[in-house]
PDB file of C-alpha atoms and ligand atoms in Angstrom:
ATOM      1  CA  MET A   1      14.538 -15.655 -25.056  1.00 41.00           C
ATOM      2  CA  LYS A   2      10.947 -15.926 -23.876  1.00 43.00           C
ATOM      3  CA  ILE A   3      10.145 -17.602 -20.550  1.00 42.00           C
ATOM      4  CA  VAL A   4       8.060 -20.300 -22.225  1.00 37.00           C
ATOM      5  CA  GLU A   5      10.855 -21.133 -24.669  1.00 45.00           C
ATOM      6  CA  LYS A   6      13.374 -21.363 -21.838  1.00 48.00           C
ATOM      7  CA  ALA A   7      11.032 -23.572 -19.857  1.00 39.00           C
ATOM      8  CA  ALA A   8      10.484 -25.795 -22.926  1.00 40.00           C
ATOM      9  CA  GLU A   9      14.273 -26.182 -23.310  1.00 52.00           C
ATOM     10  CA  LYS A  10      14.639 -27.166 -19.681  1.00 45.00           C
ATOM     11  CA  LEU A  11      11.864 -29.700 -20.143  1.00 37.00           C
ATOM     12  CA  LYS A  12      13.564 -31.070 -23.254  1.00 45.00           C
ATOM     13  CA  ALA A  13      16.711 -31.676 -21.217  1.00 46.00           C
ATOM     14  CA  LEU A  14      14.693 -33.444 -18.544  1.00 38.00           C
ATOM     15  CA  HIS A  15      12.619 -35.506 -21.000  1.00 39.00           C
ATOM     16  CA  PRO A  16      14.724 -36.038 -24.166  1.00 42.00           C
ATOM     17  CA  GLU A  17      12.672 -36.908 -27.227  1.00 40.00           C
ATOM     18  CA  PRO A  18      12.863 -40.551 -28.414  1.00 37.00           C
ATOM     19  CA  GLN A  19      15.581 -40.856 -31.103  1.00 38.00           C
ATOM     20  CA  GLU A  20      14.156 -43.575 -33.329  1.00 35.00           C
ATOM     21  CA  SER A  21      10.420 -43.422 -33.620  1.00 34.00           C
ATOM     22  CA  THR A  22       8.531 -40.264 -34.537  1.00 33.00           C
ATOM     23  CA  GLN A  23       5.241 -42.054 -34.072  1.00 33.00           C
ATOM     24  CA  ILE A  24       3.103 -40.742 -31.261  1.00 31.00           C
ATOM     25  CA  ASP A  25       2.129 -43.607 -29.045  1.00 32.00           C
ATOM     26  CA  PRO A  26      -0.350 -43.352 -26.170  1.00 32.00           C
ATOM     27  CA  VAL A  27       2.485 -43.422 -23.553  1.00 31.00           C
ATOM     28  CA  SER A  28       4.516 -40.473 -24.936  1.00 34.00           C
ATOM     29  CA  ASP A  29       1.254 -38.630 -25.487  1.00 34.00           C
ATOM     30  CA  ALA A  30       0.465 -38.984 -21.798  1.00 35.00           C
ATOM     31  CA  ALA A  31       3.991 -37.803 -20.955  1.00 36.00           C
ATOM     32  CA  SER A  32       3.594 -34.637 -23.027  1.00 37.00           C
ATOM     33  CA  ALA A  33       0.217 -34.005 -21.414  1.00 36.00           C
ATOM     34  CA  SER A  34       1.859 -34.137 -17.992  1.00 38.00           C
ATOM     35  CA  ALA A  35       4.573 -31.824 -19.314  1.00 38.00           C
ATOM     36  CA  VAL A  36       2.108 -28.920 -19.603  1.00 38.00           C
ATOM     37  CA  PRO A  37       1.811 -28.412 -15.850  1.00 40.00           C
ATOM     38  CA  ASP A  38       5.633 -28.720 -15.662  1.00 44.00           C
ATOM     39  CA  VAL A  39       5.991 -25.752 -18.021  1.00 40.00           C
ATOM     40  CA  GLU A  40       3.497 -23.810 -15.944  1.00 45.00           C
ATOM     41  CA  ARG A  41       5.320 -24.746 -12.759  1.00 45.00           C
ATOM     42  CA  LEU A  42       8.631 -23.534 -14.176  1.00 39.00           C
ATOM     43  CA  GLN A  43       6.994 -20.314 -15.247  1.00 42.00           C
ATOM     44  CA  GLU A  44       5.471 -19.841 -11.789  1.00 44.00           C
ATOM     45  CA  GLN A  45       8.805 -20.563 -10.102  1.00 41.00           C
ATOM     46  CA  ARG A  46      10.508 -17.986 -12.256  1.00 38.00           C
ATOM     47  CA  GLN A  47       7.844 -15.410 -11.481  1.00 39.00           C
ATOM     48  CA  VAL A  48       8.266 -15.933  -7.729  1.00 37.00           C
ATOM     49  CA  VAL A  49      12.062 -15.736  -7.896  1.00 35.00           C
ATOM     50  CA  ASP A  50      12.376 -12.886 -10.368  1.00 36.00           C
ATOM     51  CA  ARG A  51       9.186 -11.046 -11.061  1.00 41.00           C
ATOM     52  CA  PRO A  52       9.856  -7.746 -12.786  1.00 41.00           C
ATOM     53  CA  SER A  53       7.554  -4.971 -11.620  1.00 56.00           C
ATOM     54  CA  GLU A  54       5.965  -4.545 -15.092  1.00 64.00           C
ATOM     55  CA  THR A  55       4.572  -8.054 -14.885  1.00 64.00           C
ATOM     56  CA  ALA A  56       3.258  -7.707 -11.304  1.00 64.00           C
ATOM     57  CA  PRO A  57      -0.485  -8.329 -10.992  1.00 67.00           C
ATOM     58  CA  LEU A  58      -2.753  -5.507 -12.163  1.00 87.00           C
ATOM     59  CA  CYS A  59      -5.721  -4.513 -10.038  1.00 94.00           C
ATOM     60  CA  HIS A  60      -8.703  -2.599 -11.371  1.00 95.00           C
ATOM     61  CA  VAL A  61      -9.614   0.204  -8.983  1.00 96.00           C
ATOM     62  CA  ASP A  62     -13.395   0.021  -8.870  1.00 95.00           C
ATOM     63  CA  GLN A  63     -14.394   3.614  -8.162  1.00 94.00           C
ATOM     64  CA  MET A  64     -18.089   2.700  -7.900  1.00 95.00           C
ATOM     65  CA  ALA A  65     -17.290   0.128  -5.221  1.00 96.00           C
ATOM     66  CA  LEU A  66     -15.132   2.659  -3.367  1.00 97.00           C
ATOM     67  CA  LYS A  67     -18.048   5.103  -3.471  1.00 96.00           C
ATOM     68  CA  ARG A  68     -20.438   2.462  -2.168  1.00 96.00           C
ATOM     69  CA  MET A  69     -18.048   1.737   0.691  1.00 97.00           C
ATOM     70  CA  GLY A  70     -17.893   5.446   1.521  1.00 96.00           C
ATOM     71  CA  TYR A  71     -14.230   5.961   0.605  1.00 97.00           C
ATOM     72  CA  LEU A  72     -14.954   8.328  -2.290  1.00 97.00           C
ATOM     73  CA  PRO A  73     -17.520  11.134  -2.463  1.00 94.00           C
ATOM     74  CA  SER A  74     -20.739  10.137  -4.172  1.00 91.00           C
ATOM     75  CA  ASN A  75     -21.221  13.284  -6.249  1.00 93.00           C
ATOM     76  CA  HIS A  76     -19.240  15.647  -8.427  1.00 93.00           C
ATOM     77  CA  GLU A  77     -19.425  18.561  -6.012  1.00 92.00           C
ATOM     78  CA  GLY A  78     -18.081  16.465  -3.143  1.00 93.00           C
ATOM     79  CA  ASP A  79     -15.366  15.194  -5.445  1.00 93.00           C
ATOM     80  CA  GLU A  80     -14.208  18.702  -6.374  1.00 94.00           C
ATOM     81  CA  ARG A  81     -14.210  19.831  -2.795  1.00 93.00           C
ATOM     82  CA  LEU A  82     -12.273  16.814  -1.574  1.00 95.00           C
ATOM     83  CA  ASN A  83      -9.712  17.210  -4.375  1.00 96.00           C
ATOM     84  CA  ASP A  84      -9.114  20.736  -3.233  1.00 96.00           C
ATOM     85  CA  GLU A  85      -8.794  19.732   0.404  1.00 95.00           C
ATOM     86  CA  MET A  86      -6.354  16.961  -0.474  1.00 97.00           C
ATOM     87  CA  ARG A  87      -4.251  19.461  -2.426  1.00 97.00           C
ATOM     88  CA  ARG A  88      -3.928  21.552   0.703  1.00 96.00           C
ATOM     89  CA  ILE A  89      -3.077  18.537   2.809  1.00 97.00           C
ATOM     90  CA  LYS A  90      -0.439  17.127   0.455  1.00 98.00           C
ATOM     91  CA  ARG A  91       1.511  20.364  -0.229  1.00 96.00           C
ATOM     92  CA  PRO A  92       3.418  20.470   3.079  1.00 95.00           C
ATOM     93  CA  LEU A  93       4.047  16.712   2.820  1.00 97.00           C
ATOM     94  CA  LEU A  94       5.540  17.131  -0.642  1.00 97.00           C
ATOM     95  CA  ALA A  95       7.581  20.111   0.506  1.00 95.00           C
ATOM     96  CA  ASN A  96       9.156  17.852   3.102  1.00 95.00           C
ATOM     97  CA  VAL A  97       9.943  15.191   0.526  1.00 95.00           C
ATOM     98  CA  THR A  98      11.517  17.617  -1.917  1.00 92.00           C
ATOM     99  CA  GLY A  99      13.467  19.369   0.840  1.00 87.00           C
ATOM    100  CA  LYS A 100      11.700  22.696   0.318  1.00 85.00           C
ATOM    101  CA  ASN A 101      10.986  22.946   4.023  1.00 80.00           C
ATOM    102  CA  ALA A 102      13.876  24.099   6.173  1.00 76.00           C
ATOM    103  CA  LYS A 103      13.631  21.075   8.458  1.00 81.00           C
ATOM    104  CA  THR A 104      13.219  17.906   6.435  1.00 85.00           C
ATOM    105  CA  PRO A 105      12.505  14.763   8.460  1.00 92.00           C
ATOM    106  CA  ALA A 106      14.340  11.512   7.741  1.00 94.00           C
ATOM    107  CA  HIS A 107      12.251   9.080   5.646  1.00 95.00           C
ATOM    108  CA  ALA A 108       9.936  11.908   4.601  1.00 96.00           C
ATOM    109  CA  GLN A 109       8.539   9.778   1.779  1.00 96.00           C
ATOM    110  CA  ARG A 110       6.960   7.435   4.379  1.00 97.00           C
ATOM    111  CA  ILE A 111       3.609   8.941   5.332  1.00 98.00           C
ATOM    112  CA  LEU A 112       1.386   7.357   7.956  1.00 98.00           C
ATOM    113  CA  VAL A 113      -2.298   8.151   8.273  1.00 98.00           C
ATOM    114  CA  THR A 114      -3.482   7.394  11.765  1.00 98.00           C
ATOM    115  CA  SER A 115      -5.851   8.563  14.485  1.00 97.00           C
ATOM    116  CA  PRO A 116      -6.330   8.028  18.216  1.00 96.00           C
ATOM    117  CA  MET A 117      -9.481   5.910  18.018  1.00 95.00           C
ATOM    118  CA  PRO A 118     -11.492   3.831  15.511  1.00 96.00           C
ATOM    119  CA  GLY A 119     -13.771   5.342  12.894  1.00 96.00           C
ATOM    120  CA  GLU A 120     -12.194   8.804  12.663  1.00 96.00           C
ATOM    121  CA  GLY A 121     -11.436   8.665   8.932  1.00 96.00           C
ATOM    122  CA  LYS A 122      -7.976   7.076   8.558  1.00 98.00           C
ATOM    123  CA  THR A 123      -8.791   4.821   5.615  1.00 98.00           C
ATOM    124  CA  PHE A 124     -10.871   7.506   3.889  1.00 97.00           C
ATOM    125  CA  THR A 125      -7.968   9.954   4.207  1.00 98.00           C
ATOM    126  CA  ALA A 126      -5.304   7.420   3.188  1.00 98.00           C
ATOM    127  CA  VAL A 127      -7.202   6.436   0.016  1.00 98.00           C
ATOM    128  CA  ASN A 128      -7.896  10.014  -1.060  1.00 98.00           C
ATOM    129  CA  LEU A 129      -4.435  11.276  -0.193  1.00 98.00           C
ATOM    130  CA  ALA A 130      -2.855   8.431  -2.186  1.00 98.00           C
ATOM    131  CA  LEU A 131      -5.086   9.175  -5.195  1.00 98.00           C
ATOM    132  CA  SER A 132      -4.229  12.847  -4.986  1.00 98.00           C
ATOM    133  CA  LEU A 133      -0.487  12.189  -4.658  1.00 98.00           C
ATOM    134  CA  ALA A 134      -0.637   9.783  -7.617  1.00 98.00           C
ATOM    135  CA  ARG A 135      -1.750  12.718  -9.777  1.00 98.00           C
ATOM    136  CA  GLU A 136       1.572  14.436  -9.112  1.00 97.00           C
ATOM    137  CA  PRO A 137       3.600  13.951 -12.295  1.00 96.00           C
ATOM    138  CA  ASP A 138       6.914  13.670 -10.430  1.00 95.00           C
ATOM    139  CA  PHE A 139       5.918  10.913  -8.019  1.00 96.00           C
ATOM    140  CA  GLU A 140       4.589   7.411  -7.835  1.00 96.00           C
ATOM    141  CA  VAL A 141       2.631   6.181  -4.836  1.00 98.00           C
ATOM    142  CA  LEU A 142       2.588   2.955  -2.879  1.00 98.00           C
ATOM    143  CA  LEU A 143      -0.546   2.677  -0.737  1.00 98.00           C
ATOM    144  CA  VAL A 144       0.135   0.148   2.036  1.00 98.00           C
ATOM    145  CA  ASP A 145      -2.480  -1.452   4.246  1.00 98.00           C
ATOM    146  CA  GLY A 146      -0.924  -1.284   7.706  1.00 98.00           C
ATOM    147  CA  ASP A 147      -4.196  -1.905   9.543  1.00 98.00           C
ATOM    148  CA  ILE A 148      -3.721  -5.616  10.036  1.00 97.00           C
ATOM    149  CA  PRO A 149      -6.798  -6.383  12.187  1.00 96.00           C
ATOM    150  CA  LYS A 150      -9.324  -4.561   9.977  1.00 97.00           C
ATOM    151  CA  SER A 151      -7.606  -4.564   6.591  1.00 98.00           C
ATOM    152  CA  SER A 152     -10.292  -2.205   5.209  1.00 98.00           C
ATOM    153  CA  LEU A 153      -7.994  -0.997   2.453  1.00 98.00           C
ATOM    154  CA  THR A 154      -7.259  -4.535   1.282  1.00 98.00           C
ATOM    155  CA  ARG A 155     -10.994  -5.212   1.090  1.00 97.00           C
ATOM    156  CA  ALA A 156     -11.752  -1.902  -0.605  1.00 97.00           C
ATOM    157  CA  PHE A 157      -9.316  -2.755  -3.421  1.00 97.00           C
ATOM    158  CA  GLY A 158     -10.600  -6.333  -3.685  1.00 96.00           C
ATOM    159  CA  LEU A 159      -7.254  -7.802  -2.615  1.00 97.00           C
ATOM    160  CA  ASP A 160      -8.373 -10.211   0.105  1.00 96.00           C
ATOM    161  CA  GLY A 161      -6.353 -13.419   0.032  1.00 96.00           C
ATOM    162  CA  ARG A 162      -3.432 -11.883  -1.905  1.00 96.00           C
ATOM    163  CA  PRO A 163       0.055 -12.048  -0.367  1.00 97.00           C
ATOM    164  CA  GLY A 164       0.996  -8.789   1.292  1.00 98.00           C
ATOM    165  CA  LEU A 165       2.871  -6.954   4.013  1.00 98.00           C
ATOM    166  CA  MET A 166       2.619  -9.709   6.642  1.00 98.00           C
ATOM    167  CA  ASP A 167       3.935 -12.345   4.225  1.00 98.00           C
ATOM    168  CA  VAL A 168       7.128 -10.406   3.533  1.00 98.00           C
ATOM    169  CA  LEU A 169       7.620  -9.604   7.199  1.00 98.00           C
ATOM    170  CA  ALA A 170       7.191 -13.201   8.285  1.00 98.00           C
ATOM    171  CA  ASP A 171       9.302 -14.775   5.542  1.00 97.00           C
ATOM    172  CA  ASP A 172      12.794 -13.501   4.710  1.00 96.00           C
ATOM    173  CA  LYS A 173      12.646 -15.296   1.365  1.00 97.00           C
ATOM    174  CA  CYS A 174       9.538 -13.460   0.220  1.00 97.00           C
ATOM    175  CA  ARG A 175      10.718 -10.494  -1.862  1.00 97.00           C
ATOM    176  CA  PRO A 176       9.008  -7.187  -0.936  1.00 97.00           C
ATOM    177  CA  GLU A 177       8.484  -6.307  -4.628  1.00 95.00           C
ATOM    178  CA  SER A 178       6.484  -9.504  -5.115  1.00 96.00           C
ATOM    179  CA  VAL A 179       3.607  -8.242  -2.928  1.00 97.00           C
ATOM    180  CA  ILE A 180       3.239  -4.900  -4.695  1.00 96.00           C
ATOM    181  CA  VAL A 181       0.068  -4.827  -6.771  1.00 97.00           C
ATOM    182  CA  ARG A 182      -0.055  -2.465  -9.735  1.00 96.00           C
ATOM    183  CA  THR A 183      -3.364  -0.719 -10.339  1.00 97.00           C
ATOM    184  CA  ASP A 184      -5.020   0.780 -13.384  1.00 96.00           C
ATOM    185  CA  VAL A 185      -4.749   4.204 -11.742  1.00 97.00           C
ATOM    186  CA  PRO A 186      -1.556   5.711 -13.169  1.00 96.00           C
ATOM    187  CA  ASN A 187       1.283   5.910 -10.627  1.00 96.00           C
ATOM    188  CA  LEU A 188      -0.676   4.043  -7.929  1.00 97.00           C
ATOM    189  CA  GLN A 189       0.394   0.699  -6.486  1.00 97.00           C
ATOM    190  CA  VAL A 190      -1.050  -1.105  -3.476  1.00 98.00           C
ATOM    191  CA  VAL A 191       0.300  -3.499  -0.854  1.00 98.00           C
ATOM    192  CA  PRO A 192      -2.431  -5.567   0.806  1.00 98.00           C
ATOM    193  CA  VAL A 193      -2.258  -6.948   4.361  1.00 98.00           C
ATOM    194  CA  GLY A 194      -1.567 -10.564   3.339  1.00 98.00           C
ATOM    195  CA  LYS A 195      -1.747 -13.488   5.747  1.00 97.00           C
ATOM    196  CA  ARG A 196      -2.317 -12.383   9.325  1.00 95.00           C
ATOM    197  CA  HIS A 197       0.343 -13.255  11.886  1.00 94.00           C
ATOM    198  CA  LYS A 198      -0.098 -13.400  15.630  1.00 93.00           C
ATOM    199  CA  LEU A 199       3.198 -11.581  16.260  1.00 96.00           C
ATOM    200  CA  THR A 200       2.269  -8.445  14.307  1.00 97.00           C
ATOM    201  CA  ALA A 201       3.723  -6.010  16.867  1.00 97.00           C
ATOM    202  CA  GLU A 202       7.008  -7.943  17.054  1.00 98.00           C
ATOM    203  CA  LEU A 203       7.252  -8.028  13.267  1.00 98.00           C
ATOM    204  CA  PHE A 204       6.530  -4.294  13.016  1.00 98.00           C
ATOM    205  CA  GLY A 205       9.362  -3.642  15.466  1.00 97.00           C
ATOM    206  CA  SER A 206      11.812  -5.975  13.723  1.00 98.00           C
ATOM    207  CA  ARG A 207      14.927  -5.380  11.654  1.00 97.00           C
ATOM    208  CA  ARG A 208      13.128  -7.102   8.795  1.00 98.00           C
ATOM    209  CA  MET A 209      10.509  -4.334   8.869  1.00 98.00           C
ATOM    210  CA  GLN A 210      13.237  -1.749   8.257  1.00 97.00           C
ATOM    211  CA  ASP A 211      14.572  -3.750   5.316  1.00 97.00           C
ATOM    212  CA  VAL A 212      11.107  -4.195   3.841  1.00 98.00           C
ATOM    213  CA  LEU A 213      10.363  -0.472   4.092  1.00 98.00           C
ATOM    214  CA  GLU A 214      13.699   0.295   2.432  1.00 96.00           C
ATOM    215  CA  ALA A 215      12.783  -2.084  -0.375  1.00 96.00           C
ATOM    216  CA  PHE A 216       9.265  -0.615  -0.717  1.00 97.00           C
ATOM    217  CA  GLY A 217      10.877   2.811  -1.085  1.00 94.00           C
ATOM    218  CA  GLY A 218      12.723   1.422  -4.091  1.00 86.00           C
ATOM    219  CA  LYS A 219      15.864   2.809  -5.647  1.00 78.00           C
ATOM    220  CA  ASN A 220      13.686   5.530  -7.038  1.00 70.00           C
ATOM    221  CA  ARG A 221      13.369   8.088  -4.223  1.00 69.00           C
ATOM    222  CA  ARG A 222      10.347   9.523  -5.979  1.00 90.00           C
ATOM    223  CA  ARG A 223       8.164   6.752  -4.637  1.00 95.00           C
ATOM    224  CA  LEU A 224       5.923   7.975  -1.839  1.00 97.00           C
ATOM    225  CA  MET A 225       4.485   5.489   0.602  1.00 98.00           C
ATOM    226  CA  VAL A 226       1.114   6.125   2.228  1.00 98.00           C
ATOM    227  CA  PHE A 227       0.243   3.782   5.091  1.00 98.00           C
ATOM    228  CA  ASP A 228      -3.240   3.223   6.468  1.00 98.00           C
ATOM    229  CA  SER A 229      -3.106   2.060  10.079  1.00 98.00           C
ATOM    230  CA  SER A 230      -5.061   0.918  13.072  1.00 97.00           C
ATOM    231  CA  PRO A 231      -5.785   3.532  15.784  1.00 97.00           C
ATOM    232  CA  LEU A 232      -2.737   4.671  17.764  1.00 96.00           C
ATOM    233  CA  LEU A 233      -4.408   3.960  21.097  1.00 96.00           C
ATOM    234  CA  ALA A 234      -6.181   0.744  20.168  1.00 95.00           C
ATOM    235  CA  THR A 235      -3.357  -1.581  19.117  1.00 94.00           C
ATOM    236  CA  SER A 236       0.230  -2.067  20.230  1.00 95.00           C
ATOM    237  CA  GLU A 237       1.470  -2.312  16.642  1.00 96.00           C
ATOM    238  CA  SER A 238       0.228   1.076  15.483  1.00 97.00           C
ATOM    239  CA  PRO A 239       2.815   3.166  17.457  1.00 97.00           C
ATOM    240  CA  LEU A 240       5.482   0.714  16.244  1.00 97.00           C
ATOM    241  CA  LEU A 241       4.442   1.276  12.640  1.00 98.00           C
ATOM    242  CA  ALA A 242       4.434   5.031  13.306  1.00 98.00           C
ATOM    243  CA  SER A 243       8.021   4.879  14.577  1.00 97.00           C
ATOM    244  CA  HIS A 244       9.260   3.996  11.056  1.00 98.00           C
ATOM    245  CA  MET A 245       7.608   7.006   9.426  1.00 98.00           C
ATOM    246  CA  GLY A 246       9.018  10.410   8.538  1.00 97.00           C
ATOM    247  CA  GLN A 247       5.597  12.049   8.372  1.00 97.00           C
ATOM    248  CA  VAL A 248       2.481  11.252  10.372  1.00 98.00           C
ATOM    249  CA  LEU A 249      -0.997  12.571   9.730  1.00 98.00           C
ATOM    250  CA  VAL A 250      -3.219  12.363  12.795  1.00 97.00           C
ATOM    251  CA  VAL A 251      -6.892  12.472  11.870  1.00 96.00           C
ATOM    252  CA  VAL A 252      -9.247  13.746  14.548  1.00 95.00           C
ATOM    253  CA  ALA A 253     -13.013  13.651  14.195  1.00 92.00           C
ATOM    254  CA  ALA A 254     -14.709  16.936  15.062  1.00 89.00           C
ATOM    255  CA  SER A 255     -16.889  16.716  18.178  1.00 85.00           C
ATOM    256  CA  ARG A 256     -15.882  13.098  18.654  1.00 87.00           C
ATOM    257  CA  THR A 257     -12.156  12.656  19.361  1.00 88.00           C
ATOM    258  CA  ARG A 258     -11.527  13.385  23.034  1.00 91.00           C
ATOM    259  CA  GLN A 259      -8.780  15.768  24.059  1.00 92.00           C
ATOM    260  CA  GLN A 260      -7.198  13.176  26.344  1.00 94.00           C
ATOM    261  CA  ALA A 261      -7.044  10.572  23.581  1.00 94.00           C
ATOM    262  CA  PHE A 262      -5.619  13.144  21.199  1.00 94.00           C
ATOM    263  CA  ASN A 263      -2.877  14.142  23.690  1.00 94.00           C
ATOM    264  CA  ALA A 264      -2.017  10.519  24.409  1.00 94.00           C
ATOM    265  CA  SER A 265      -1.708   9.698  20.720  1.00 94.00           C
ATOM    266  CA  LEU A 266       0.635  12.643  20.116  1.00 94.00           C
ATOM    267  CA  GLN A 267       2.822  11.397  22.955  1.00 93.00           C
ATOM    268  CA  SER A 268       3.329   8.112  21.159  1.00 93.00           C
ATOM    269  CA  LEU A 269       5.000   9.960  18.249  1.00 96.00           C
ATOM    270  CA  HIS A 270       8.607  11.089  18.045  1.00 94.00           C
ATOM    271  CA  ALA A 271       9.720  14.730  18.148  1.00 92.00           C
ATOM    272  CA  SER A 272      11.798  14.279  14.979  1.00 93.00           C
ATOM    273  CA  GLN A 273       8.723  13.318  12.940  1.00 96.00           C
ATOM    274  CA  PHE A 274       6.685  15.778  10.963  1.00 96.00           C
ATOM    275  CA  VAL A 275       3.170  15.608  12.374  1.00 96.00           C
ATOM    276  CA  GLY A 276       0.135  16.906  10.529  1.00 95.00           C
ATOM    277  CA  LEU A 277      -3.224  17.249  12.218  1.00 94.00           C
ATOM    278  CA  ILE A 278      -6.390  16.825  10.201  1.00 94.00           C
ATOM    279  CA  LEU A 279      -9.714  17.922  11.556  1.00 93.00           C
ATOM    280  CA  ASN A 280     -12.189  15.633   9.871  1.00 92.00           C
ATOM    281  CA  MET A 281     -15.965  15.465   9.776  1.00 89.00           C
ATOM    282  CA  SER A 282     -16.511  19.027  10.910  1.00 83.00           C
ATOM    283  CA  ARG A 283     -19.915  20.488  10.102  1.00 76.00           C
ATOM    284  CA  LEU A 284     -18.707  23.708   8.571  1.00 66.00           C
ATOM    285  CA  PRO A 285     -20.836  25.676   6.108  1.00 57.00           C
ATOM    286  CA  ALA A 286     -20.476  24.600   2.468  1.00 50.00           C
ATOM    287  CA  SER A 287     -18.292  27.628   1.721  1.00 51.00           C
ATOM    288  CA  GLU A 288     -15.702  26.313   4.159  1.00 54.00           C
ATOM    289  CA  ASN A 289     -13.805  23.093   4.119  1.00 52.00           C
ATOM    290  CA  TYR A 290     -14.890  19.740   5.460  1.00 52.00           C
ATOM    291  CA  TYR A 291     -11.279  19.092   6.303  1.00 57.00           C
ATOM    292  CA  ASP A 292      -9.022  21.457   8.142  1.00 54.00           C
ATOM    293  CA  SER A 293      -5.379  20.868   8.815  1.00 54.00           C
ATOM    294  CA  GLY A 294      -2.475  22.119  10.830  1.00 52.00           C
ATOM    295  CA  TYR A 295       1.135  21.031  10.926  1.00 52.00           C
ATOM    296  CA  GLY A 296       4.050  21.058  13.294  1.00 46.00           C
ATOM    297  CA  ASN A 297       7.083  19.077  14.345  1.00 41.00           C
TER     298      ASN A 297
HETATM  299  N1  ATP B 301     -13.988  13.354   5.139  1.00 91.66           N
HETATM  300  C1  ATP B 301     -14.943  12.427   5.003  1.00 91.66           C
HETATM  301  N2  ATP B 301     -15.968  12.626   4.160  1.00 91.66           N
HETATM  302  C2  ATP B 301     -16.956  11.728   4.046  1.00 91.66           C
HETATM  303  N3  ATP B 301     -17.011  10.557   4.722  1.00 91.66           N
HETATM  304  C3  ATP B 301     -16.022  10.295   5.587  1.00 91.66           C
HETATM  305  C4  ATP B 301     -14.933  11.200   5.769  1.00 91.66           C
HETATM  306  N4  ATP B 301     -14.107  10.656   6.685  1.00 91.66           N
HETATM  307  C5  ATP B 301     -14.643   9.484   7.040  1.00 91.66           C
HETATM  308  N5  ATP B 301     -15.793   9.258   6.383  1.00 91.66           N
HETATM  309  C6  ATP B 301     -16.671   8.080   6.549  1.00 91.66           C
HETATM  310  O1  ATP B 301     -16.631   7.711   7.913  1.00 91.66           O
HETATM  311  C7  ATP B 301     -16.554   6.310   8.084  1.00 91.66           C
HETATM  312  C8  ATP B 301     -15.290   5.931   8.863  1.00 91.66           C
HETATM  313  O2  ATP B 301     -14.174   6.282   8.078  1.00 91.66           O
HETATM  314  P1  ATP B 301     -12.928   5.346   7.943  1.00 91.66           P
HETATM  315  O3  ATP B 301     -13.290   3.942   7.665  1.00 91.66           O
HETATM  316  O4  ATP B 301     -11.988   6.001   7.002  1.00 91.66           O
HETATM  317  O5  ATP B 301     -12.386   5.461   9.440  1.00 91.66           O
HETATM  318  P2  ATP B 301     -11.148   4.700  10.081  1.00 91.66           P
HETATM  319  O6  ATP B 301     -10.519   5.661  11.032  1.00 91.66           O
HETATM  320  O7  ATP B 301     -10.301   4.126   9.033  1.00 91.66           O
HETATM  321  O8  ATP B 301     -11.896   3.558  10.888  1.00 91.66           O
HETATM  322  P3  ATP B 301     -11.242   2.224  11.499  1.00 91.66           P
HETATM  323  O9  ATP B 301     -10.489   2.664  12.728  1.00 91.66           O
HETATM  324  O10 ATP B 301     -12.439   1.414  11.818  1.00 91.66           O
HETATM  325  O11 ATP B 301     -10.362   1.630  10.473  1.00 91.66           O
HETATM  326  C9  ATP B 301     -16.565   5.701   6.705  1.00 91.66           C
HETATM  327  O12 ATP B 301     -17.880   5.298   6.423  1.00 91.66           O
HETATM  328  C10 ATP B 301     -16.176   6.853   5.792  1.00 91.66           C
HETATM  329  O13 ATP B 301     -16.802   6.737   4.570  1.00 91.66           O
HETATM  330 MG1   MG B 302      -9.661   2.176   8.654  1.00 91.66          MG
END
């Protein structure tokens, strides 16, 4: 039975129709007018309590806006090159998820993109990696905005003001699935930041965080999660977020990231995690890659 029909039945039970007169008088007319919001309210309540993923909100990924914001290359050549670089970056990550690597880390499907300091290319890498992973026929991707102070990803996808990660962490009754936003890019879903909370670090280190990440992973182990984050050395919550991940990509900006900062950020990671290093923004000749990467446990 459809939701609206169910809601109408419930309303009928609450407001039984008059038995004798079928004439519509001004009073019953007013009552039925006020019943419309009731139906909507019942529908809304049902959606909050039991919203199936197919009816979750759909977000249009505005590629032109992403280009304007600098998160996608502006021309075809740059696009091709980046696609190729992302293929090289994602292969070892996928090998860890599918168990093709000898040493598979726990929670390999949780991938964090981070860097020591601001402005080194975390969000750029997270967006493009997620888009590239979403093209893999065997996987679906959940792109999560874990950079609470800046929430660049949330803004880039036009999801400001939507409930998100912080809402589910702060409220046990808020179901993790309810903050997942479907997009019109096949296999790509997004979780925005949501309402900021002053105890972000505490929430990131909480038991609830573990439960939420489990739920985000879904029953389907083919769901990859890509997290954007704040810099490892700039906020206390970033290393806490990193501690939940199986794989961590550390982006370093060529000629910018300092050795000391790089060393310190590696120390905040755990030896059991798979750590990938991405050299970003290097001024290599066009024949070579803009990105370079290296991996190690
Ligand atoms: N590989 C790249 N190719 C082209 N532009 C890039 C690349 N990496 C980063 N940029 C540009 O550099 C700027 C900073 O990148 P980005 O916002 O991803 O950094 P960030 O590490 O997320 O910064 P923050 O710490 O402030 O969140 C952006 O304008 C982005 O468009
Ligand atoms: Mg960023």
